[in-house]
PDB file of C-alpha atoms in Angstrom:
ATOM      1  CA  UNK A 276     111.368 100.923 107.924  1.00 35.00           C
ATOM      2  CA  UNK A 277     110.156  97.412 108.778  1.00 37.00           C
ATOM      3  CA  UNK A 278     112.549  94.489 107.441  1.00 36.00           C
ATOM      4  CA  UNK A 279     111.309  92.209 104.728  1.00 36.00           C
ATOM      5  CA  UNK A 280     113.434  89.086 105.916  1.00 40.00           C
ATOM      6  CA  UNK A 281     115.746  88.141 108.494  1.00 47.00           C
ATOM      7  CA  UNK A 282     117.435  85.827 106.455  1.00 66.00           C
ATOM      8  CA  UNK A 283     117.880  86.614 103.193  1.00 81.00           C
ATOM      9  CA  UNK A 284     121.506  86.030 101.440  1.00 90.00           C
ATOM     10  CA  UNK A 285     123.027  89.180 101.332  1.00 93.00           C
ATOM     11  CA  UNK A 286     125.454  90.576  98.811  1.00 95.00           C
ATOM     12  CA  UNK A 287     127.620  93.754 100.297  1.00 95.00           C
ATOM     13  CA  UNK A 288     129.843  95.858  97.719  1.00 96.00           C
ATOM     14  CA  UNK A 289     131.854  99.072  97.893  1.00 96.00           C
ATOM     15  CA  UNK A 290     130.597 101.581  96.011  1.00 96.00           C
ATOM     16  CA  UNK A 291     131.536 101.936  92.118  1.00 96.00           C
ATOM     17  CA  UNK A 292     131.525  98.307  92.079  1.00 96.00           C
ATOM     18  CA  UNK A 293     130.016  96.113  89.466  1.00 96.00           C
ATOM     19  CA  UNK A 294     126.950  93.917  91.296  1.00 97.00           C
ATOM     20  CA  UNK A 295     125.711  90.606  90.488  1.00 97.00           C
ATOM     21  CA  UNK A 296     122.647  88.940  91.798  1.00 96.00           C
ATOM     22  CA  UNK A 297     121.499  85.639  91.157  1.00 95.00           C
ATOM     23  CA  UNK A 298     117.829  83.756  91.112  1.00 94.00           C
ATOM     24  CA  UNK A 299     117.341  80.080  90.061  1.00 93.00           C
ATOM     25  CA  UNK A 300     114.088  79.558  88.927  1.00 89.00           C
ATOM     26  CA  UNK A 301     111.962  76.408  88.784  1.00 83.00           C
ATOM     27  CA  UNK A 302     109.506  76.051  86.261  1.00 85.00           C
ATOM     28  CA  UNK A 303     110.746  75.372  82.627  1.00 85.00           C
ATOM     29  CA  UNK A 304     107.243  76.624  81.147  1.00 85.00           C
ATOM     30  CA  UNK A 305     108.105  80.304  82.792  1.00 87.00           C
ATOM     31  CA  UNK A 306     108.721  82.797  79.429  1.00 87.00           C
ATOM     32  CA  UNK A 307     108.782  86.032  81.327  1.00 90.00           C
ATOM     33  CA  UNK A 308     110.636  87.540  84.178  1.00 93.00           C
ATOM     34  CA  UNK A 309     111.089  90.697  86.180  1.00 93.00           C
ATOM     35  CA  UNK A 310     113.678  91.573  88.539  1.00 96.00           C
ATOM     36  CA  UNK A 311     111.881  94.276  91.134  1.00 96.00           C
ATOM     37  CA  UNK A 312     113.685  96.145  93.782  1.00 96.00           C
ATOM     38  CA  UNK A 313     112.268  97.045  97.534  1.00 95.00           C
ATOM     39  CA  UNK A 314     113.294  99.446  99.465  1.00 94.00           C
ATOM     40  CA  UNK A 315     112.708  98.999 103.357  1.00 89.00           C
ATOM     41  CA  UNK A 316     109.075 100.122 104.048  1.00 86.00           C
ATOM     42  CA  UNK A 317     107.474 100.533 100.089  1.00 91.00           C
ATOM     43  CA  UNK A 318     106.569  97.963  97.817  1.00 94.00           C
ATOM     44  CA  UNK A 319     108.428  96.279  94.975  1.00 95.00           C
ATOM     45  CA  UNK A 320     109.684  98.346  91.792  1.00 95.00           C
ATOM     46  CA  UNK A 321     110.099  97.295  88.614  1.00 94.00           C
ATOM     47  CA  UNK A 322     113.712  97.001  87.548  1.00 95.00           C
ATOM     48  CA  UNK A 323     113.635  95.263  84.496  1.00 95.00           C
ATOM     49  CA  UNK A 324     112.044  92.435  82.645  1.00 93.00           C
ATOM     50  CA  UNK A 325     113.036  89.827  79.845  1.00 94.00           C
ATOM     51  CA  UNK A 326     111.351  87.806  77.691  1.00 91.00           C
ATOM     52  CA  UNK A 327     112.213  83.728  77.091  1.00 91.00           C
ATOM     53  CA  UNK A 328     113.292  84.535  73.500  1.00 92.00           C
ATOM     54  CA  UNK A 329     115.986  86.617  74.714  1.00 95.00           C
ATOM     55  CA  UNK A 330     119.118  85.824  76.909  1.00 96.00           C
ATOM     56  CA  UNK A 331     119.797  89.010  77.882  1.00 97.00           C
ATOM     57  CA  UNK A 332     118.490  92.705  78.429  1.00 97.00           C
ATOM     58  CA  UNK A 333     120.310  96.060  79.343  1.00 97.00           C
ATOM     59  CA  UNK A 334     118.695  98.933  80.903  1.00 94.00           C
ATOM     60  CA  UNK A 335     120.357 101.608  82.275  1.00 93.00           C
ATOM     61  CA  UNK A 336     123.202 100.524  84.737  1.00 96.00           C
ATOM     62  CA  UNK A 337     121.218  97.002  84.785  1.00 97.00           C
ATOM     63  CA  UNK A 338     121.793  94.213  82.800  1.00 97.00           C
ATOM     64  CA  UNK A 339     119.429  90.631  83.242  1.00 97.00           C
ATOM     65  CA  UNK A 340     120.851  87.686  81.257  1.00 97.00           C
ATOM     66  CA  UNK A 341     118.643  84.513  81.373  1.00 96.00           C
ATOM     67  CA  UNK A 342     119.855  80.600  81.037  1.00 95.00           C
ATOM     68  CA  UNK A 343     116.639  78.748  80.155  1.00 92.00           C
ATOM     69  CA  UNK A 344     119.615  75.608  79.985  1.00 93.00           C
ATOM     70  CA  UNK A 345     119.990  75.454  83.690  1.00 93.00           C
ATOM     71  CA  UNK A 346     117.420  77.956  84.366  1.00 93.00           C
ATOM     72  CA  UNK A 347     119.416  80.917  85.786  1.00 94.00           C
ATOM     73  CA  UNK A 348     118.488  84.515  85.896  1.00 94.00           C
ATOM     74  CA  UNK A 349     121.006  87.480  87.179  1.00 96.00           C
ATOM     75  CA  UNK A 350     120.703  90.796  87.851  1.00 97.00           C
ATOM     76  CA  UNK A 351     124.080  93.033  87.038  1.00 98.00           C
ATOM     77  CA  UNK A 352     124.525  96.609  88.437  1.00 97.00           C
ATOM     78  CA  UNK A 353     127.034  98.328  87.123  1.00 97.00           C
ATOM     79  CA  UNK A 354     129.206 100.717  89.303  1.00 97.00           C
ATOM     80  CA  UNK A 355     126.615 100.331  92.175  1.00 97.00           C
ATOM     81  CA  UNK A 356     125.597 103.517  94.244  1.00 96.00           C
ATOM     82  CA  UNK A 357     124.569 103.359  97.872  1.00 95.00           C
ATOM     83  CA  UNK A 358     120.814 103.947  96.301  1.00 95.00           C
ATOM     84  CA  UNK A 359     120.515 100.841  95.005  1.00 97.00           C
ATOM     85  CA  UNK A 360     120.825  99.594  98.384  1.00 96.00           C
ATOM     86  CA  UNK A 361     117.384  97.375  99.045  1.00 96.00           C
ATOM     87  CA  UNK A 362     116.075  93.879  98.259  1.00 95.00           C
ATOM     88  CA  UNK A 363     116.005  92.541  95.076  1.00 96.00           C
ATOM     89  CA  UNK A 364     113.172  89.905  93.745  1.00 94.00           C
ATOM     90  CA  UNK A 365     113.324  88.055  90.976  1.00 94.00           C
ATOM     91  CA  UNK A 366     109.949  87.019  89.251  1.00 92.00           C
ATOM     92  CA  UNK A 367     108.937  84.786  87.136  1.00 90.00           C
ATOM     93  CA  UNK A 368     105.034  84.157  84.687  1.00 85.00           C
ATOM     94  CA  UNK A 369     103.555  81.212  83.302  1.00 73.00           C
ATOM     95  CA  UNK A 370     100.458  81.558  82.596  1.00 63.00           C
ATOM     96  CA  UNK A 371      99.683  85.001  80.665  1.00 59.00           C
ATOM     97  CA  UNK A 372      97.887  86.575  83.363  1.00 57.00           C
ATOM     98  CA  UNK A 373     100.444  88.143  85.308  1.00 59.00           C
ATOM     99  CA  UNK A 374     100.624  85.593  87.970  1.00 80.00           C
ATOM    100  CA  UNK A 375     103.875  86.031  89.060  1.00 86.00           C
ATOM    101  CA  UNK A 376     105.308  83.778  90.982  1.00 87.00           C
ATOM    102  CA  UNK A 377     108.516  85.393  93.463  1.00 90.00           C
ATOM    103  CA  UNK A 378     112.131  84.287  94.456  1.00 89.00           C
ATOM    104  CA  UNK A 379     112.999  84.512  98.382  1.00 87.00           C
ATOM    105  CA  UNK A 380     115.446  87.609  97.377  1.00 91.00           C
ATOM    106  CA  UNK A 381     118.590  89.308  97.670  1.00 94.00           C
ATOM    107  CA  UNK A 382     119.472  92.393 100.076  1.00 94.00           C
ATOM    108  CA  UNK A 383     122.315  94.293  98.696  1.00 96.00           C
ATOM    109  CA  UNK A 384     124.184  96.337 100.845  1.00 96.00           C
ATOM    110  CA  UNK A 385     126.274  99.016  99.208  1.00 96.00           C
ATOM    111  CA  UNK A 386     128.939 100.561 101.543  1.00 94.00           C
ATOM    112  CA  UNK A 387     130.203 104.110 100.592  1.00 89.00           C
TER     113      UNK A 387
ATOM    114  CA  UNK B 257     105.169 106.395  92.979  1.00 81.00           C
ATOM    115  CA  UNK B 258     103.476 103.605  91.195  1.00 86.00           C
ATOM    116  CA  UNK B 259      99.808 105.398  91.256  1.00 93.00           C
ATOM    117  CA  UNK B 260      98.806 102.334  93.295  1.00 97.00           C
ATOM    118  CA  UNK B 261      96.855 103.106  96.443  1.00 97.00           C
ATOM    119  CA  UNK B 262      96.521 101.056  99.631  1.00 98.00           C
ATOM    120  CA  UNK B 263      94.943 101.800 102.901  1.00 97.00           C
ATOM    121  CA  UNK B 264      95.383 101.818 106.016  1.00 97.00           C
ATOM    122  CA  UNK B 265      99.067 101.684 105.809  1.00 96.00           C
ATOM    123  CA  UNK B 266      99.456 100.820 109.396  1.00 97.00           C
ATOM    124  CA  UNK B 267      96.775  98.119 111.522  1.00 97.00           C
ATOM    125  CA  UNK B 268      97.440  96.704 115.091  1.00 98.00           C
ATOM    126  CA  UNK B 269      94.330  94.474 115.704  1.00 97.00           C
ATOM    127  CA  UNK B 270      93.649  91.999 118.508  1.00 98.00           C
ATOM    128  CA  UNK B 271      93.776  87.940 117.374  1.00 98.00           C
ATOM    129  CA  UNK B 272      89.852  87.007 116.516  1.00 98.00           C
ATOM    130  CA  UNK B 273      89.128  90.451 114.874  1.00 98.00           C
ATOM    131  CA  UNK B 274      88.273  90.934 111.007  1.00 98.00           C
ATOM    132  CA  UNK B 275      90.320  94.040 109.260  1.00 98.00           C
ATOM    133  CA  UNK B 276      89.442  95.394 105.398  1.00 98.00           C
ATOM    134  CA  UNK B 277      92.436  96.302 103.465  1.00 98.00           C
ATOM    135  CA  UNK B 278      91.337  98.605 100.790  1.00 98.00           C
ATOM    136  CA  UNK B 279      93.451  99.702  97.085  1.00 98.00           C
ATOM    137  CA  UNK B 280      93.100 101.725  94.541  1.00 98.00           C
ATOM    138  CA  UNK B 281      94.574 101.001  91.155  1.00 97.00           C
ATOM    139  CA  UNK B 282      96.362 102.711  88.595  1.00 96.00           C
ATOM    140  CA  UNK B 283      94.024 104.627  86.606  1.00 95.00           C
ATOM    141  CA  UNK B 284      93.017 102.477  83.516  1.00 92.00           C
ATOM    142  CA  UNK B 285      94.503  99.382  84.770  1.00 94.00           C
ATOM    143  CA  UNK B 286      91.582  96.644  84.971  1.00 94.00           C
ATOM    144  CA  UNK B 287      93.275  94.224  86.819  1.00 93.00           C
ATOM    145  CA  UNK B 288      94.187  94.116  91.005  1.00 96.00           C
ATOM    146  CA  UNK B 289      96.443  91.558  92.783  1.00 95.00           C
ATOM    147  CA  UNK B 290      96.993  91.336  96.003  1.00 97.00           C
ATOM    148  CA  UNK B 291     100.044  89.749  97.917  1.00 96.00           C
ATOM    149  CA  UNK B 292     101.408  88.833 101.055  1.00 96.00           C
ATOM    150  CA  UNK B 293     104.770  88.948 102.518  1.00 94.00           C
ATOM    151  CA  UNK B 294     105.859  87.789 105.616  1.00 88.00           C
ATOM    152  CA  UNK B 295     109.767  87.359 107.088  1.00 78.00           C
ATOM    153  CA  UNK B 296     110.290  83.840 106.425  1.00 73.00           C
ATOM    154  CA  UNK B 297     107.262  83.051 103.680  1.00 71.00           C
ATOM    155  CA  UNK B 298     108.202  86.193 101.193  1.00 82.00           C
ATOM    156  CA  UNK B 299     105.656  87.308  98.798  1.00 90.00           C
ATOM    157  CA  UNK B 300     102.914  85.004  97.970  1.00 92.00           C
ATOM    158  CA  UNK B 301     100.192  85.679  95.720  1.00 92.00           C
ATOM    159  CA  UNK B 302      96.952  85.991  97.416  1.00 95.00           C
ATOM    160  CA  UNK B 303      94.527  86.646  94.503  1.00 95.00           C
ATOM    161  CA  UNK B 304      93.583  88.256  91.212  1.00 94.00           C
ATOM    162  CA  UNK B 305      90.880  90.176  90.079  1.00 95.00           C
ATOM    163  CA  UNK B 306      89.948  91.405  86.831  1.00 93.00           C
ATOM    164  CA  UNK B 307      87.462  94.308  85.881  1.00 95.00           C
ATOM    165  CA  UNK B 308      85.135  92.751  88.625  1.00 96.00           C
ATOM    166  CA  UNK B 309      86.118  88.925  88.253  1.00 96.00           C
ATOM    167  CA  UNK B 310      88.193  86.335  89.875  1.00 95.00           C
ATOM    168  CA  UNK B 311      90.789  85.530  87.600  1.00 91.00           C
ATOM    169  CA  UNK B 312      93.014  83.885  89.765  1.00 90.00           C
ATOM    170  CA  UNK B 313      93.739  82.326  93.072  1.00 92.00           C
ATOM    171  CA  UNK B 314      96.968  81.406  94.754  1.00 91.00           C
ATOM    172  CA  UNK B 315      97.641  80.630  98.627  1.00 85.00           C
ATOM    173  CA  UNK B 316      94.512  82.201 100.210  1.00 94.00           C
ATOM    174  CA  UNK B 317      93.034  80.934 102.988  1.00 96.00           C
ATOM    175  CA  UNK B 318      89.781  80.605 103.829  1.00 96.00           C
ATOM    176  CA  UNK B 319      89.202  83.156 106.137  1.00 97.00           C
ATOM    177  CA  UNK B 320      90.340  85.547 103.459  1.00 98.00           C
ATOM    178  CA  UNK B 321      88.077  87.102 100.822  1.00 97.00           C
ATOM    179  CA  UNK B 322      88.562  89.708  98.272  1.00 98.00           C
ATOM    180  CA  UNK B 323      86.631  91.384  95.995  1.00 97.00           C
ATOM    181  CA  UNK B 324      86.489  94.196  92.988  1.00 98.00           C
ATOM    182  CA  UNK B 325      83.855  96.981  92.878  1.00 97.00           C
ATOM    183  CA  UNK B 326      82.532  98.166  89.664  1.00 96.00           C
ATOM    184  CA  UNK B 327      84.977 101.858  90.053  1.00 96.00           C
ATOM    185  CA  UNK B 328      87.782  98.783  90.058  1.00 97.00           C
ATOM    186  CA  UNK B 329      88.981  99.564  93.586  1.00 97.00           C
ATOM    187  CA  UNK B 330      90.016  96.100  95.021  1.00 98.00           C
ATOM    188  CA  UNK B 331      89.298  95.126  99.256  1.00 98.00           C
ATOM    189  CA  UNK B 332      91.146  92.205 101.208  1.00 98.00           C
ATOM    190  CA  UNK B 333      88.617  91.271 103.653  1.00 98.00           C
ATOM    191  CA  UNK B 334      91.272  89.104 106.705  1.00 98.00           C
ATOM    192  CA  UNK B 335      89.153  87.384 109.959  1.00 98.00           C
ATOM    193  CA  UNK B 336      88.907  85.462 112.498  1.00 98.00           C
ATOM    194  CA  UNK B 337      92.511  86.886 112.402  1.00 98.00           C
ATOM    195  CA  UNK B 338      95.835  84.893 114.004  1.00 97.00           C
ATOM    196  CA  UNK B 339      98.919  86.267 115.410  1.00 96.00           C
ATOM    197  CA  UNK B 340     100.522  84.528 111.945  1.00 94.00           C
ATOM    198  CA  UNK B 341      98.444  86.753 110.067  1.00 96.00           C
ATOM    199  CA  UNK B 342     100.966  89.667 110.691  1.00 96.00           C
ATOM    200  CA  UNK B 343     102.536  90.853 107.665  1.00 96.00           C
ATOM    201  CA  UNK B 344     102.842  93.146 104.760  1.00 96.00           C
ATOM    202  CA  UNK B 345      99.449  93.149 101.807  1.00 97.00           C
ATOM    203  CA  UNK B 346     100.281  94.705  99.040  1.00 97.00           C
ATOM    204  CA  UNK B 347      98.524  95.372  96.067  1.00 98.00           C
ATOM    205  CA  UNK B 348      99.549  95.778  92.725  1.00 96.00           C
ATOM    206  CA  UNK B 349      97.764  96.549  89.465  1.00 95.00           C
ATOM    207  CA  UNK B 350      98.124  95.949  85.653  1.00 91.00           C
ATOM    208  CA  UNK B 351      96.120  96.622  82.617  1.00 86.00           C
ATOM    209  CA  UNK B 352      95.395  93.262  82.407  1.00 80.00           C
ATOM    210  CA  UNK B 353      94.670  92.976  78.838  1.00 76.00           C
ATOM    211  CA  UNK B 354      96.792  90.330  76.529  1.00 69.00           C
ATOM    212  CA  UNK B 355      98.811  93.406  74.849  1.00 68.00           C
ATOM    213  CA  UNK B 356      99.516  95.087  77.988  1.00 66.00           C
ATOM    214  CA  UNK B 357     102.841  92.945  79.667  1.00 69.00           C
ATOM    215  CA  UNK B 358     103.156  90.967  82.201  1.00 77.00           C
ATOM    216  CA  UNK B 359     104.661  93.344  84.483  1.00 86.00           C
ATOM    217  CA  UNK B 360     102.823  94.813  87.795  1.00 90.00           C
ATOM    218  CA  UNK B 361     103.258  97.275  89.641  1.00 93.00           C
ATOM    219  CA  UNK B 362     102.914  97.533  93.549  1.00 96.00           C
ATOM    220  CA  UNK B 363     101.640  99.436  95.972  1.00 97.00           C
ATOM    221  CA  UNK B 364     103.189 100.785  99.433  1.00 96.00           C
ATOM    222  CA  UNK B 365     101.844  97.886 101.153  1.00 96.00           C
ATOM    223  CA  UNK B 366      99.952  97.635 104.249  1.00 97.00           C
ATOM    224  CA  UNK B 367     101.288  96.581 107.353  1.00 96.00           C
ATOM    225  CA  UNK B 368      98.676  94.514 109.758  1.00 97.00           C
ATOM    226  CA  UNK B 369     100.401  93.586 113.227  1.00 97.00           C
ATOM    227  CA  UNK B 370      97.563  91.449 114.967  1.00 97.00           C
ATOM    228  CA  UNK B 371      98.709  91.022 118.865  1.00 97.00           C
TER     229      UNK B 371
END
């Protein structure tokens, strides 16, 4: 599949391990976010989302926890399979009509 | 599958040349966005349409237009295209009503190469 960026930090893990990924955000006014995942050659997938009233959100095997204090969002994977090997975006809205606005993202390579 | 659908999903054109990028949304979702993403830009909102409407605009150039028929199917029209041009459209689709979420969801993407 084609590559979505050439540069792009990279986080690689063993398999079974616990993942963390992290996306600093910019605007203070943001009160949702998404985390989406892409696998080489499809389009984003929604992961998991989280309001600004919350600090964090668990899914299954994902977790997001939000600092609106220094504006931090992370994604955490728990026991991380070679599947959830891809890029991961975070997202973030401002202005209640979906505009969302994207982070550079993440690859994640998970070794087996 | 997100029930987003895009076509082509593969265009080589020549630098000059004007290319339509078509997408279907998910049924009963009124509103389309389109996106670009490119190795060292990332995804950056293009445009939004709602249930015929511009609702919103982001980094698209001039040379780009877009619009939403009345079955809600959105088109990307791209010319007086530039090698730079080359990247991934996607289009993704949401309800686009206040109750609905913020969330959107994407399709496959398709991938211009202009040489």
């Amino acid at each position: 599949g084609e590559s979505v960026g050439l540069h792009l930090p990279t986080l690689s893990v063993q398999e079974g391990d616990n993942s963390i990924i992290n996306c600093a955000y910019s605007n203070s006014a943001s009160d949702y976010f998404i985390w989406y995942k892409q696998e080489s050659g499809k389009g984003p997938q929604f992961i998991i989302d989280i309001r600004s009233n919350m600090d964090k959100r668990q899914g299954q095997r994902v977790t997001v926890l939000l600092n609106k204090t220094v504006k931090h969002l992370s994604l955490q994977i728990a026991a991380t399979q070679p599947g959830d090997s891809a890029v991961y975006f975070c997202a973030e809205n401002d202005n209640g009509y979906s505009t969302l606005t994207f982070g550079k993202g993440t690859m994640l390579l998970v070794s087996p | 599958d997100s029930g987003v659908t895009q076509t082509p999903k593969h265009l080589i054109t020549a630098t000059g040349q004007r290319v339509t990028l078509r997408c279907s949304p998910r049924s009963g979702d009124l509103s389309v966005y389109w996106y670009q993403q490119s190795l060292d830009q990332g995804l950056q909102f293009l445009i939004q349409y709602y249930n015929g409407e511009e609702r919103a605009k982001g980094n698209i150039l001039e040379r780009f237009s877009a619009q939403q028929f009345p079955d809600l199917h959105s088109e990307l029209n791209l010319s007086s295209l530039e090698l730079g041009d080359s990247a991934l459209y996607f289009c993704a689709s949401n309800p686009g009503t206040a109750d609905s979420g913020n969330t959107i969801y994407f399709g496959e993407g398709s991938w211009l190469t202009v040489v």
